[in-house]
Tab-separated table of C-alpha atoms in Angstrom:
chain	number	residue	atom	x	y	z
Y	1	MET	CA	-0.120	0.003	0.234
Y	2	ASP	CA	1.197	3.251	-0.395
Y	3	LEU	CA	1.127	5.838	2.392
Y	4	THR	CA	1.761	9.296	2.656
Y	5	LEU	CA	4.578	10.783	5.423
Y	6	ARG	CA	4.625	14.449	6.735
Y	7	PHE	CA	7.427	14.945	8.918
Y	8	PHE	CA	6.876	18.667	10.894
Y	9	ALA	CA	10.214	20.359	12.810
Y	10	THR	CA	12.768	17.965	14.000
Y	11	PHE	CA	11.454	15.108	12.325
Y	12	ARG	CA	11.442	17.278	8.934
Y	13	GLU	CA	14.875	17.196	9.663
Y	14	ILE	CA	15.674	13.860	9.989
Y	15	ALA	CA	13.880	12.286	7.195
Y	16	GLY	CA	15.475	16.106	4.966
Y	17	GLN	CA	11.781	16.194	3.605
Y	18	LYS	CA	8.439	17.314	4.413
Y	19	VAL	CA	6.525	14.857	2.651
Y	20	VAL	CA	7.015	11.512	1.132
Y	21	GLU	CA	5.798	9.118	0.000
Y	22	LYS	CA	6.372	5.216	0.527
Y	23	THR	CA	4.749	2.182	-0.368
Y	24	TYR	CA	4.598	-1.007	2.661
Y	25	ASP	CA	2.830	-3.991	2.841
Y	26	ASP	CA	-0.398	-4.725	3.193
Y	27	ASP	CA	-1.011	-6.026	6.457
Y	28	LEU	CA	0.661	-2.542	8.763
Y	29	THR	CA	0.019	-1.367	12.036
Y	30	ILE	CA	1.024	2.718	13.092
Y	31	GLY	CA	3.995	0.450	15.441
Y	32	GLY	CA	4.769	-1.169	12.509
Y	33	LEU	CA	4.958	1.957	11.189
Y	34	LEU	CA	6.800	3.797	13.825
Y	35	THR	CA	9.574	0.339	13.285
Y	36	ALA	CA	10.729	0.797	10.003
Y	37	LEU	CA	10.777	4.111	10.323
Y	38	GLU	CA	13.058	3.951	13.149
Y	39	ALA	CA	15.291	1.570	10.881
Y	40	GLU	CA	15.130	3.906	8.053
Y	41	TYR	CA	16.296	6.734	9.820
Y	42	PRO	CA	19.126	6.368	12.305
Y	43	GLU	CA	18.183	9.533	14.088
Y	44	MET	CA	14.470	8.820	15.047
Y	45	GLN	CA	16.037	5.212	16.747
Y	46	GLU	CA	14.103	5.568	20.262
Y	47	GLU	CA	12.566	8.909	19.417
Y	48	LEU	CA	9.235	6.978	18.257
Y	49	LEU	CA	8.765	4.860	20.317
Y	50	ILE	CA	9.361	3.287	23.809
Y	51	ASP	CA	8.389	0.077	25.401
Y	52	GLY	CA	6.551	-0.954	22.185
Y	53	ASP	CA	4.335	2.392	22.920
Y	54	ILE	CA	4.209	5.217	20.953
Y	55	LYS	CA	6.460	8.143	23.061
Y	56	PRO	CA	4.418	10.313	24.821
Y	57	GLN	CA	6.247	13.333	23.376
Y	58	ILE	CA	5.255	12.731	20.033
Y	59	ASN	CA	2.496	12.497	18.010
Y	60	VAL	CA	1.439	10.894	15.454
Y	61	LEU	CA	-2.384	10.999	13.526
Y	62	LYS	CA	-3.696	9.403	11.175
Y	63	ASN	CA	-5.569	11.835	8.277
Y	64	GLY	CA	-5.604	14.554	10.735
Y	65	ARG	CA	-6.755	12.257	13.408
Y	66	GLU	CA	-4.365	11.853	16.468
Y	67	VAL	CA	-3.922	7.759	16.521
Y	68	LEU	CA	-3.962	7.345	20.179
Y	69	HIS	CA	-7.421	8.242	20.190
Y	70	MET	CA	-7.978	4.598	17.598
Y	71	GLN	CA	-6.487	2.056	18.854
Y	72	GLY	CA	-3.085	3.869	18.888
Y	73	ILE	CA	0.340	1.333	18.121
Y	74	ASP	CA	-2.254	-0.962	16.847
Y	75	THR	CA	-4.823	1.456	14.794
Y	76	GLN	CA	-4.038	-0.654	11.420
Y	77	LEU	CA	-2.944	1.694	8.334
Y	78	GLU	CA	-4.708	1.254	4.595
Y	79	ASP	CA	-3.532	2.299	1.539
Y	80	GLY	CA	-3.629	6.401	0.629
Y	81	ASP	CA	-3.720	7.339	4.342
Y	82	THR	CA	-1.754	10.509	5.381
Y	83	ILE	CA	0.301	9.543	8.701
Y	84	SER	CA	2.099	12.569	10.445
Y	85	LEU	CA	4.700	12.709	12.382
Y	86	PHE	CA	5.403	16.062	15.081
Y	87	PRO	CA	6.875	16.906	18.144
Y	88	PRO	CA	5.634	19.876	20.586
Y	89	VAL	CA	8.224	22.782	19.856
Y	90	ALA	CA	8.478	25.436	22.839
Y	91	GLY	CA	10.676	28.199	20.869
Y	92	GLY	CA	8.835	31.660	21.836
P	1	MET	CA	-19.538	47.146	31.623
P	2	SER	CA	-18.524	49.781	33.775
P	3	LEU	CA	-16.185	52.262	31.382
P	4	SER	CA	-18.341	54.508	28.789
P	5	LEU	CA	-16.179	55.261	25.508
P	6	ASP	CA	-14.556	59.213	25.611
P	7	ALA	CA	-13.942	62.037	22.599
P	8	THR	CA	-10.949	61.044	22.185
P	9	GLN	CA	-11.592	57.145	22.703
P	10	LEU	CA	-14.784	57.098	19.810
P	11	ASP	CA	-11.138	58.267	17.137
P	12	ARG	CA	-8.834	56.191	18.560
P	13	TYR	CA	-10.840	53.068	17.909
P	14	SER	CA	-13.284	54.054	15.180
P	15	ARG	CA	-12.687	51.502	13.240
P	16	HIS	CA	-13.509	49.007	15.874
P	17	ILE	CA	-16.547	50.269	16.823
P	18	ILE	CA	-17.999	50.893	13.315
P	19	MET	CA	-18.300	47.507	13.169
P	20	ASP	CA	-21.631	45.747	14.158
P	21	GLU	CA	-19.112	42.172	15.680
P	22	ILE	CA	-17.624	44.752	18.247
P	23	GLY	CA	-19.254	47.916	18.281
P	24	PRO	CA	-19.144	50.515	21.391
P	25	GLU	CA	-19.710	47.269	24.607
P	26	GLY	CA	-17.182	45.129	22.403
P	27	GLN	CA	-14.606	48.049	22.902
P	28	ALA	CA	-15.213	48.965	26.012
P	29	ARG	CA	-14.526	44.687	26.713
P	30	LEU	CA	-11.453	45.289	25.908
P	31	LEU	CA	-10.320	48.393	27.667
P	32	ASP	CA	-12.094	46.976	30.627
P	33	GLY	CA	-10.238	43.621	29.849
P	34	SER	CA	-7.002	42.238	31.042
P	35	VAL	CA	-3.941	40.291	29.359
P	36	LEU	CA	-1.055	38.564	31.039
P	37	VAL	CA	1.778	37.502	28.241
P	38	ILE	CA	3.932	35.621	29.780
P	39	GLY	CA	7.705	36.677	27.564
P	40	ALA	CA	8.914	39.732	25.857
P	41	GLY	CA	10.219	38.215	23.087
P	42	GLY	CA	9.327	37.209	20.059
P	43	LEU	CA	6.264	35.867	20.003
P	44	GLY	CA	5.408	38.609	23.114
P	45	ALA	CA	6.337	41.913	21.148
P	46	PRO	CA	3.552	41.593	18.169
P	47	VAL	CA	1.249	40.658	21.221
P	48	ILE	CA	2.194	43.441	23.475
P	49	GLU	CA	1.696	45.641	20.238
P	50	TYR	CA	-1.127	44.785	19.551
P	51	LEU	CA	-3.515	44.201	22.603
P	52	ALA	CA	-2.134	47.874	23.241
P	53	ALA	CA	-3.259	49.291	20.515
P	54	ALA	CA	-6.358	47.545	20.324
P	55	GLY	CA	-6.677	49.478	24.209
P	56	VAL	CA	-6.342	46.400	26.342
P	57	GLY	CA	-6.720	47.829	29.152
P	58	THR	CA	-4.794	46.270	31.517
P	59	ILE	CA	-1.401	43.773	30.012
P	60	GLY	CA	0.479	41.944	32.168
P	61	VAL	CA	4.005	41.749	30.976
P	62	ALA	CA	5.745	38.690	32.913
P	63	ASP	CA	9.420	38.589	31.633
P	64	ASP	CA	12.550	38.132	33.446
P	65	ASP	CA	15.539	38.237	30.408
P	66	ILE	CA	17.007	42.032	29.650
P	67	VAL	CA	17.501	43.103	25.931
P	68	GLU	CA	20.494	41.597	23.825
P	69	ARG	CA	21.223	43.248	20.648
P	70	SER	CA	20.589	39.704	18.746
P	71	ASN	CA	16.401	39.855	19.623
P	72	LEU	CA	16.478	43.039	18.005
P	73	GLN	CA	16.048	41.480	14.553
P	74	ARG	CA	12.321	40.206	15.674
P	75	GLN	CA	11.405	41.437	18.810
P	76	VAL	CA	9.584	44.847	17.337
P	77	ILE	CA	8.730	46.688	20.336
P	78	HIS	CA	12.557	46.884	21.620
P	79	THR	CA	14.965	48.949	20.146
P	80	ASP	CA	18.834	49.415	19.999
P	81	GLU	CA	18.783	52.235	22.578
P	82	ASN	CA	17.245	50.279	25.193
P	83	VAL	CA	19.482	46.913	24.833
P	84	GLY	CA	20.112	46.389	28.778
P	85	VAL	CA	17.380	47.285	29.771
P	86	PRO	CA	14.988	44.516	31.545
P	87	LYS	CA	12.095	42.938	28.404
P	88	ALA	CA	9.031	44.158	30.703
P	89	ASP	CA	10.097	47.627	31.461
P	90	SER	CA	11.299	48.387	27.256
P	91	ALA	CA	7.827	46.957	26.950
P	92	LYS	CA	5.785	49.015	29.165
P	93	GLN	CA	7.892	51.560	27.491
P	94	PHE	CA	6.714	50.691	24.608
P	95	VAL	CA	3.101	50.936	24.995
P	96	ASN	CA	3.590	53.915	26.940
P	97	ARG	CA	4.220	55.737	23.911
P	98	LEU	CA	1.501	53.328	21.279
P	99	ASN	CA	-1.239	53.828	23.974
P	100	PRO	CA	-2.514	56.147	27.076
P	101	ASP	CA	-5.375	53.720	28.020
P	102	VAL	CA	-3.554	51.332	28.785
P	103	THR	CA	-1.638	49.542	31.708
P	104	VAL	CA	1.216	47.774	32.125
P	105	GLU	CA	1.893	45.735	34.807
P	106	THR	CA	5.553	44.492	34.740
P	107	TYR	CA	6.648	41.094	36.439
P	108	GLU	CA	10.318	40.766	35.872
P	109	THR	CA	10.401	37.637	36.319
P	110	ARG	CA	10.932	34.196	35.841
P	111	VAL	CA	7.193	31.772	36.800
P	112	THR	CA	7.904	28.975	38.858
P	113	PRO	CA	5.383	27.469	40.578
P	114	GLU	CA	6.024	29.537	43.670
P	115	ASN	CA	4.508	32.689	42.048
P	116	VAL	CA	2.720	31.483	38.816
P	117	GLU	CA	-1.105	31.115	41.100
P	118	GLU	CA	-0.324	34.912	42.257
P	119	LEU	CA	0.924	35.900	38.585
P	120	ILE	CA	-2.298	34.666	36.699
P	121	ASP	CA	-4.349	35.989	39.335
P	122	GLY	CA	-7.650	38.538	38.037
P	123	TYR	CA	-6.794	38.048	34.135
P	124	ASP	CA	-9.351	37.045	31.647
P	125	VAL	CA	-6.454	35.455	29.303
P	126	ILE	CA	-3.218	34.381	29.147
P	127	VAL	CA	-0.669	34.480	26.242
P	128	ASP	CA	1.728	31.869	26.408
P	129	ALA	CA	4.386	34.022	24.868
P	130	SER	CA	7.456	32.170	26.669
P	131	ASP	CA	10.478	29.612	25.280
P	132	ASN	CA	10.472	26.796	27.049
P	133	PHE	CA	8.846	23.470	28.033
P	134	PRO	CA	9.057	24.085	31.151
P	135	THR	CA	7.286	27.565	31.575
P	136	ARG	CA	4.465	25.543	28.975
P	137	TYR	CA	3.575	23.282	31.536
P	138	LEU	CA	4.021	25.312	34.200
P	139	VAL	CA	1.465	27.408	32.962
P	140	ASN	CA	-1.025	25.524	31.487
P	141	ASP	CA	-1.576	23.498	34.553
P	142	ALA	CA	-2.120	26.421	36.608
P	143	ALA	CA	-3.957	28.298	34.055
P	144	ARG	CA	-6.098	25.565	33.714
P	145	LEU	CA	-6.629	25.102	37.744
P	146	ALA	CA	-7.234	28.977	37.522
P	147	GLY	CA	-9.409	28.638	34.698
P	148	ILE	CA	-8.959	30.309	32.605
P	149	PRO	CA	-7.805	30.859	28.719
P	150	ILE	CA	-4.371	30.182	27.268
P	151	ALA	CA	-3.912	31.739	23.495
P	152	HIS	CA	-0.790	29.325	22.992
P	153	GLY	CA	2.262	29.490	20.023
P	154	ALA	CA	5.556	28.232	19.769
P	155	ILE	CA	8.215	28.313	16.938
P	156	TYR	CA	10.551	26.652	15.582
P	157	LYS	CA	12.803	28.118	12.446
P	158	PHE	CA	10.503	28.750	10.281
P	159	GLU	CA	7.356	26.168	11.336
P	160	GLY	CA	5.103	27.692	14.133
P	161	GLN	CA	2.040	25.504	16.256
P	162	ILE	CA	-0.519	27.969	17.487
P	163	THR	CA	-3.663	26.595	19.917
P	164	THR	CA	-6.136	27.946	22.091
P	165	LEU	CA	-6.992	26.333	25.622
P	166	VAL	CA	-9.716	26.581	27.016
P	167	PRO	CA	-11.658	25.763	30.974
P	168	ASP	CA	-13.397	22.681	29.492
P	169	GLY	CA	-11.574	22.054	26.298
P	170	PRO	CA	-8.706	19.935	26.083
P	171	CYS	CA	-5.462	21.512	27.498
P	172	TYR	CA	-1.805	21.666	26.145
P	173	ARG	CA	-1.288	18.204	27.913
P	174	CYS	CA	-3.520	16.649	26.286
P	175	LEU	CA	-1.796	17.369	22.972
P	176	PHE	CA	1.490	16.589	24.265
P	177	ARG	CA	1.432	15.055	27.888
P	178	GLU	CA	4.801	14.925	28.523
P	179	ALA	CA	8.005	17.843	27.530
P	180	PRO	CA	10.886	16.140	25.283
P	181	GLU	CA	14.117	15.551	26.479
P	182	PRO	CA	16.218	18.552	27.375
P	183	GLY	CA	18.093	19.139	24.068
P	184	SER	CA	16.141	17.346	21.334
P	185	VAL	CA	13.977	20.748	20.195
P	186	PRO	CA	16.775	22.910	20.094
P	187	ASP	CA	16.206	26.647	21.537
P	188	CYS	CA	15.961	29.953	18.888
P	189	ALA	CA	18.958	30.472	20.610
P	190	THR	CA	21.016	27.330	18.772
P	191	THR	CA	19.015	26.806	15.853
P	192	GLY	CA	18.392	30.653	14.501
P	193	VAL	CA	14.743	31.810	13.488
P	194	LEU	CA	13.401	33.683	10.989
P	195	GLY	CA	12.623	37.546	12.462
P	196	VAL	CA	9.092	37.577	10.743
P	197	LEU	CA	8.247	33.770	11.676
P	198	PRO	CA	7.478	35.314	15.591
P	199	GLY	CA	5.785	37.698	14.079
P	200	THR	CA	2.955	35.809	11.869
P	201	VAL	CA	2.587	33.871	14.906
P	202	GLY	CA	1.610	36.523	17.580
P	203	CYS	CA	-0.030	37.992	15.913
P	204	ILE	CA	-2.502	34.270	15.195
P	205	GLN	CA	-1.754	34.169	19.502
P	206	ALA	CA	-3.191	38.449	19.486
P	207	THR	CA	-6.084	37.768	17.337
P	208	GLU	CA	-7.360	34.763	19.732
P	209	ALA	CA	-6.925	36.600	22.836
P	210	PHE	CA	-9.142	39.276	20.950
P	211	LYS	CA	-11.840	36.383	20.141
P	212	LEU	CA	-11.406	35.275	23.547
P	213	LEU	CA	-11.822	38.644	25.809
P	214	LEU	CA	-15.019	40.230	22.550
P	215	GLY	CA	-16.381	36.319	23.296
P	216	ALA	CA	-16.455	36.273	19.380
P	217	GLY	CA	-15.703	33.733	16.408
P	218	GLU	CA	-14.617	30.169	16.993
P	219	PRO	CA	-11.471	29.844	19.057
P	220	LEU	CA	-8.636	27.672	18.182
P	221	GLU	CA	-9.330	25.059	20.510
P	222	GLY	CA	-9.240	21.422	20.451
P	223	ARG	CA	-7.480	22.652	17.192
P	224	LEU	CA	-3.164	22.686	16.539
P	225	LEU	CA	-2.551	25.189	13.276
P	226	PHE	CA	0.519	24.477	11.688
P	227	TYR	CA	2.493	27.222	9.807
P	228	ASP	CA	4.865	27.186	7.573
P	229	ALA	CA	7.029	29.674	6.372
P	230	MET	CA	8.852	28.597	4.081
P	231	ASP	CA	5.352	26.562	2.127
P	232	MET	CA	3.233	29.255	2.939
P	233	THR	CA	0.808	26.734	3.781
P	234	PHE	CA	-1.601	27.386	7.319
P	235	GLU	CA	-2.856	23.884	8.122
P	236	THR	CA	-5.071	22.974	11.348
P	237	VAL	CA	-4.670	19.688	12.921
P	238	PRO	CA	-7.873	18.296	14.836
P	239	TYR	CA	-7.211	16.930	19.078
P	240	GLN	CA	-9.008	16.325	21.960
P	241	LYS	CA	-9.358	15.772	25.161
P	242	ASP	CA	-7.381	12.612	26.293
P	243	PRO	CA	-9.412	11.545	29.400
P	244	ASP	CA	-6.306	9.653	31.049
P	245	CYS	CA	-4.570	13.711	30.495
P	246	PRO	CA	-3.350	13.966	34.419
P	247	VAL	CA	-4.111	17.671	34.182
P	248	CYS	CA	-7.897	17.969	32.535
P	249	GLY	CA	-9.088	13.919	31.885
P	250	ASP	CA	-11.301	11.959	34.513
P	251	ASP	CA	-9.095	12.138	37.235
P	252	PRO	CA	-7.897	15.686	37.207
P	253	ILE	CA	-4.705	16.714	39.559
P	254	ASP	CA	-6.756	19.559	42.120
P	255	SER	CA	-3.236	21.888	42.399
P	256	ILE	CA	0.556	21.723	41.222
P	257	ASP	CA	1.952	20.923	44.126
P	258	HIS	CA	3.241	17.564	43.544
P	259	ILE	CA	4.063	18.264	39.789
P	260	THR	CA	8.266	19.050	39.606
P	261	TYR	CA	9.117	21.200	36.642
P	262	GLN	CA	12.685	20.765	36.826
P	263	ASP	CA	15.228	22.995	35.105
P	264	GLY	CA	15.150	20.560	31.930
P	265	CYS	CA	12.514	20.551	29.475
P	266	ARG	CA	11.129	17.316	31.364
P	267	VAL	CA	8.508	17.984	33.146
P	268	ASN	CA	7.161	15.062	36.317
P	269	ILE	CA	4.074	14.506	37.922
P	270	THR	CA	5.172	12.637	41.152
P	271	SER	CA	1.959	10.035	42.392
P	272	GLU	CA	2.417	10.996	45.638
P	273	GLN	CA	-0.289	12.697	47.393
């Protein structure tokens, strides 16, 4: 399936891109996607997942909705989904 | 409404008063209103400027920094001659020159767990224009307990995040439960920041503050607005109240006494009562 990945702030710098289109195997959850991203981008290691769950400091949105309000790490992904990843920023 | 407008005020605020959505009643409400601006830096500067110009009667300015020359690229209320002057005082000078209707309360202090309740007490609206995570979490928690709405804004290089935290809506911790580890999200001094970026973001925060004071429009509640200056895009992402939120969820805190706001960016909630 094809996914659109959108990175913000520090994740944008690590990925070197704001938007990435990627093809994954058909049976994929948010947890699987984050694991794959940590493997692909060394600087994302330990930035996305902790103890098998999504790190509390980041936000993961599926089609504009926070996945914590769906099935969290087990949220199933479908062809055409847009996943957004962002950390809080504090600058003023 | 305790205030009536004099002839000078009718002139000064005529472009507000002429609009049905504000009118003399709305302007009187602004003159009677009070906003606490936390941080008189990049975000705080345009916020203070527009609140003062519009005649918000009382503006509190909390900042413990002094004006540095490197601030002047974006902190537009401060001037070269005020380098070395406390930012709160410099902000007050700016407002006094702009609008004699406005009273500025200066707090030349860092916001701490010890002083936050007293600091925010009595203000109608808080604008979080601070530059660090511990202050942002502290202000969120204390304002929620006090029932005061916050116009929140934060910047990173070319990006901004803006949202409005109203007492019965989701809070900052519903969106970001914990702060990132110290150093993982660098600050403006480390990364740099486009000078005009906090201008755009601060103006949106000021807009939200006006709407809250006037009770008009739809606040940016339960929505995080992303601004990307390079792409020139605005995107809104909805978010919800988190039932497990330690501050406003099903088992909310009743004081900040048991929360530790450490020197770094991590905020720990200890469980002992």
